[in-house]
Amino acid sequence: MHEYICPKTEPKSEQELMQQAASIAGLTLGELATLNNIQTPENFKREKGWTGQLIELSLGAAAGSKSQQDFAALGIELKTIPIDHSFSPLETTYVCYAHLTDIAGVEWQISSVKNKLQRVLWVPIDGTRTTPPKDRVIGTPFLWSPSAEQEKQLKMDWEELMDMIALGDVESITAKHGQFLQIRPKAANGQALTDAIGKSGKVIQTRPRGFYLRKDFTRQIIEQQF
DNA sequence: GAGTGATCATAA
DNA sequence: TTATGATCACTC
């Protein structure tokens, strides 16, 4: 176990990334923030993505919003996941933005959902709401790839949801669809609109959506680690 | 209490 | 506006 040192560049190998990841396990978010010279918010009512960005910074991920994996050169995506004391996920996990137009011919194999989830470095973090951010403890990060069974489950949900979008049924999709992968609104507020396919192929305006992993799915991933 | 739908910050 | 990082908070 080596001591945590702020990265200056992106990790060049999986081994380098994993060693860096292991070095933050056991630290609190407050300690890690201090080591990186940033302030820890009192709560996440406003800066909801703060944890994820702190971990990205700590592991040397290139900043910015790119529709690529966090460590593109290594083909690895970074995700933090809030868990309780029984290692159970407290929140669903955002995967990616859902495109609602020009989706004809898009297949699972080339979908951004599969692309993002191919190899994920999960960083479990104690996310009990009663624990202030600075006292939340980082767990042991681990690398995961979907098993054949898990990928099949995701593919089925994805195909069902994409079919509905393609057929102009976006507006009837709710978070109840999909057993493991769901679609929910993803926007700055309820007023945001984007183009989508409507009935009879007409272009309509609707609220932007994103793909999310249900807690049942992420719980499987975490459990298979222990 | 769980889960869905709503919302916050930031970059390009 | 799209997309990244997610959690909040209301309803059931």
XYZ file of C-alpha atoms (C1' of nucleotides) in Angstrom:
250
model
C 0.000 0.000 0.000
C 1.535 3.284 -0.989
C 0.629 6.768 0.058
C -1.675 8.935 -1.994
C 0.032 11.536 -4.167
C -1.861 13.992 -6.367
C -1.531 12.888 -9.979
C -0.112 15.281 -12.548
C -0.946 13.206 -15.592
C -3.356 10.484 -16.641
C -2.414 6.974 -15.558
C -0.535 5.214 -18.345
C -1.486 1.692 -17.467
C -4.219 -0.204 -15.732
C -1.755 -1.157 -13.034
C -0.850 2.473 -12.412
C -4.530 3.410 -12.211
C -5.354 0.578 -9.811
C -2.432 1.399 -7.551
C -3.514 5.020 -7.395
C -7.103 3.933 -6.758
C -6.029 1.642 -3.925
C -4.186 4.519 -2.293
C -7.369 6.539 -1.739
C -9.268 3.680 -0.058
C -9.892 4.401 3.588
C -9.553 8.155 3.253
C -12.547 10.387 3.880
C -13.776 12.710 1.156
C -12.694 15.631 3.329
C -9.128 14.315 3.612
C -8.864 13.645 -0.107
C -10.270 17.090 -0.919
C -7.710 18.739 1.356
C -4.887 16.819 -0.343
C -6.125 18.207 -3.652
C -6.586 21.707 -2.278
C -10.317 21.901 -2.770
C -13.211 22.704 -0.455
C -15.681 20.079 0.727
C -19.320 21.211 0.571
C -21.493 20.925 3.710
C -24.029 18.898 1.747
C -24.893 17.932 -1.804
C -28.075 19.957 -2.165
C -26.234 21.948 -4.811
C -23.004 20.299 -5.962
C -24.421 16.866 -6.620
C -21.587 15.704 -8.829
C -18.832 16.855 -6.480
C -17.828 13.374 -5.308
C -17.395 12.051 -8.811
C -15.309 15.013 -9.852
C -13.110 14.738 -6.780
C -12.361 11.091 -7.537
C -11.693 11.877 -11.203
C -9.224 14.534 -10.158
C -7.620 12.237 -7.613
C -7.038 9.468 -10.112
C -5.830 11.723 -12.893
C -8.806 11.494 -15.255
C -8.854 14.159 -17.949
C -11.456 16.723 -16.901
C -14.313 17.972 -18.986
C -17.501 16.565 -20.424
C -16.601 14.187 -23.161
C -18.775 11.355 -24.355
C -15.896 8.938 -23.905
C -14.704 6.811 -21.055
C -12.869 8.650 -18.293
C -9.669 6.813 -19.102
C -10.135 6.482 -22.842
C -6.624 5.182 -23.449
C -7.250 2.339 -21.018
C -10.886 1.826 -22.031
C -12.013 2.291 -18.454
C -14.957 4.264 -17.091
C -14.909 5.632 -13.541
C -18.018 5.574 -11.389
C -18.522 6.375 -7.743
C -21.393 4.616 -6.015
C -22.921 5.623 -2.695
C -23.453 2.636 -0.413
C -24.744 2.077 3.117
C -23.139 0.027 5.875
C -24.383 -3.238 4.332
C -22.700 -2.375 1.022
C -26.067 -1.759 -0.564
C -26.359 1.026 -3.168
C -28.270 4.096 -2.017
C -28.829 5.548 -5.461
C -29.301 4.427 -9.037
C -26.297 4.972 -11.295
C -26.319 7.345 -14.235
C -24.861 5.715 -17.350
C -25.192 8.131 -20.235
C -27.365 10.559 -22.108
C -30.140 8.989 -24.181
C -30.272 10.138 -27.794
C -33.861 10.444 -28.920
C -33.437 11.038 -32.637
C -31.418 9.431 -35.431
C -31.361 6.132 -33.627
C -32.391 3.975 -36.568
C -29.925 1.160 -37.015
C -28.128 1.706 -33.735
C -27.338 -1.658 -32.232
C -26.423 -2.738 -28.733
C -22.862 -3.559 -29.740
C -22.151 0.041 -30.706
C -24.420 1.730 -28.175
C -22.994 4.201 -25.724
C -24.521 2.215 -22.861
C -22.473 -0.869 -23.707
C -19.436 1.258 -24.483
C -19.571 2.943 -21.087
C -20.150 -0.235 -19.123
C -17.593 -2.461 -20.815
C -14.986 -1.867 -18.117
C -15.852 0.159 -15.049
C -13.716 1.138 -12.086
C -16.276 1.268 -9.281
C -15.414 3.386 -6.278
C -17.809 2.583 -3.416
C -18.256 5.438 -0.979
C -20.163 5.563 2.266
C -23.051 7.738 1.212
C -25.289 7.577 4.256
C -27.195 10.845 4.157
C -26.665 11.463 7.857
C -22.893 11.455 7.316
C -21.579 14.849 6.210
C -19.565 14.725 2.950
C -16.227 15.393 4.628
C -16.623 12.325 6.872
C -17.700 9.905 4.154
C -15.165 7.093 3.777
C -13.929 5.854 0.415
C -14.123 2.087 -0.029
C -11.890 -0.231 -2.008
C -12.146 0.514 -5.743
C -12.487 -2.479 -8.037
C -12.540 -3.126 -11.765
C -15.600 -4.772 -13.284
C -16.794 -6.003 -16.641
C -20.305 -7.321 -17.227
C -20.699 -11.097 -17.182
C -22.437 -12.681 -20.150
C -25.579 -12.881 -18.039
C -25.389 -9.249 -16.933
C -24.787 -8.023 -20.456
C -27.787 -10.023 -21.659
C -29.965 -8.393 -19.014
C -28.853 -4.914 -20.022
C -29.209 -5.633 -23.727
C -32.794 -6.781 -23.290
C -33.808 -3.651 -21.399
C -31.904 -1.434 -23.790
C -33.596 -2.957 -26.826
C -37.038 -2.588 -25.305
C -36.422 1.063 -24.482
C -34.822 1.877 -27.824
C -37.754 0.283 -29.618
C -40.157 2.527 -27.757
C -38.102 5.599 -28.640
C -37.875 4.563 -32.298
C -41.625 3.988 -32.457
C -42.413 7.426 -31.101
C -43.318 6.253 -27.620
C -40.708 8.281 -25.702
C -43.328 10.104 -23.726
C -44.874 6.910 -22.456
C -41.546 5.631 -21.131
C -41.308 5.893 -17.361
C -38.649 4.810 -14.893
C -40.723 1.659 -14.374
C -39.655 0.259 -17.730
C -36.626 -1.981 -17.832
C -35.694 -4.530 -15.208
C -32.107 -3.376 -14.695
C -31.650 -0.442 -17.048
C -34.120 2.413 -16.850
C -34.676 5.774 -18.518
C -35.368 8.871 -16.472
C -35.423 12.622 -17.078
C -31.947 14.120 -17.220
C -31.910 17.877 -17.349
C -31.174 21.101 -15.530
C -34.894 21.499 -14.878
C -38.323 20.533 -16.107
C -38.357 23.216 -18.774
C -35.430 21.865 -20.791
C -36.498 20.394 -24.112
C -34.879 18.403 -26.867
C -35.992 16.864 -30.158
C -37.470 13.383 -30.153
C -39.394 11.089 -32.455
C -43.137 11.469 -32.043
C -46.101 9.533 -33.331
C -46.069 8.946 -37.104
C -42.391 9.856 -37.172
C -43.021 13.535 -36.529
C -40.377 15.482 -34.571
C -41.599 16.517 -31.148
C -40.109 18.333 -28.178
C -39.680 16.442 -24.935
C -37.615 16.481 -21.774
C -34.080 15.077 -22.218
C -33.560 11.570 -20.844
C -30.671 9.525 -19.561
C -29.977 5.834 -18.962
C -29.617 4.684 -15.351
C -28.708 1.376 -13.688
C -31.192 0.212 -11.081
C -29.956 -0.495 -7.573
C -30.729 -4.213 -7.961
C -28.164 -4.361 -10.746
C -25.405 -2.436 -9.009
C -26.040 -4.433 -5.844
C -25.194 -7.626 -7.800
C -21.945 -6.052 -8.932
C -20.904 -5.066 -5.441
C -21.960 -8.365 -3.888
C -19.892 -10.400 -6.329
C -16.891 -8.503 -5.002
C -17.367 -9.799 -1.472
C -39.045 3.619 3.132
C -38.472 2.931 -1.780
C -38.562 4.581 -6.167
C -39.648 7.938 -9.594
C -39.324 12.249 -11.459
C -36.919 16.733 -10.625
C -32.939 19.269 -10.010
C -27.869 21.377 -9.389
C -23.097 22.671 -11.256
C -20.011 22.908 -14.948
C -17.816 22.672 -19.751
C -17.853 23.212 -24.574
C -28.197 22.519 -25.950
C -25.753 18.331 -25.091
C -23.299 15.874 -21.964
C -20.483 15.119 -17.922
C -20.624 14.340 -12.734
C -24.690 12.703 -9.584
C -28.231 13.446 -5.345
C -32.509 15.631 -3.888
C -37.184 15.442 -2.555
C -41.816 14.438 -3.348
C -45.251 10.811 -4.032
C -46.884 6.523 -3.421
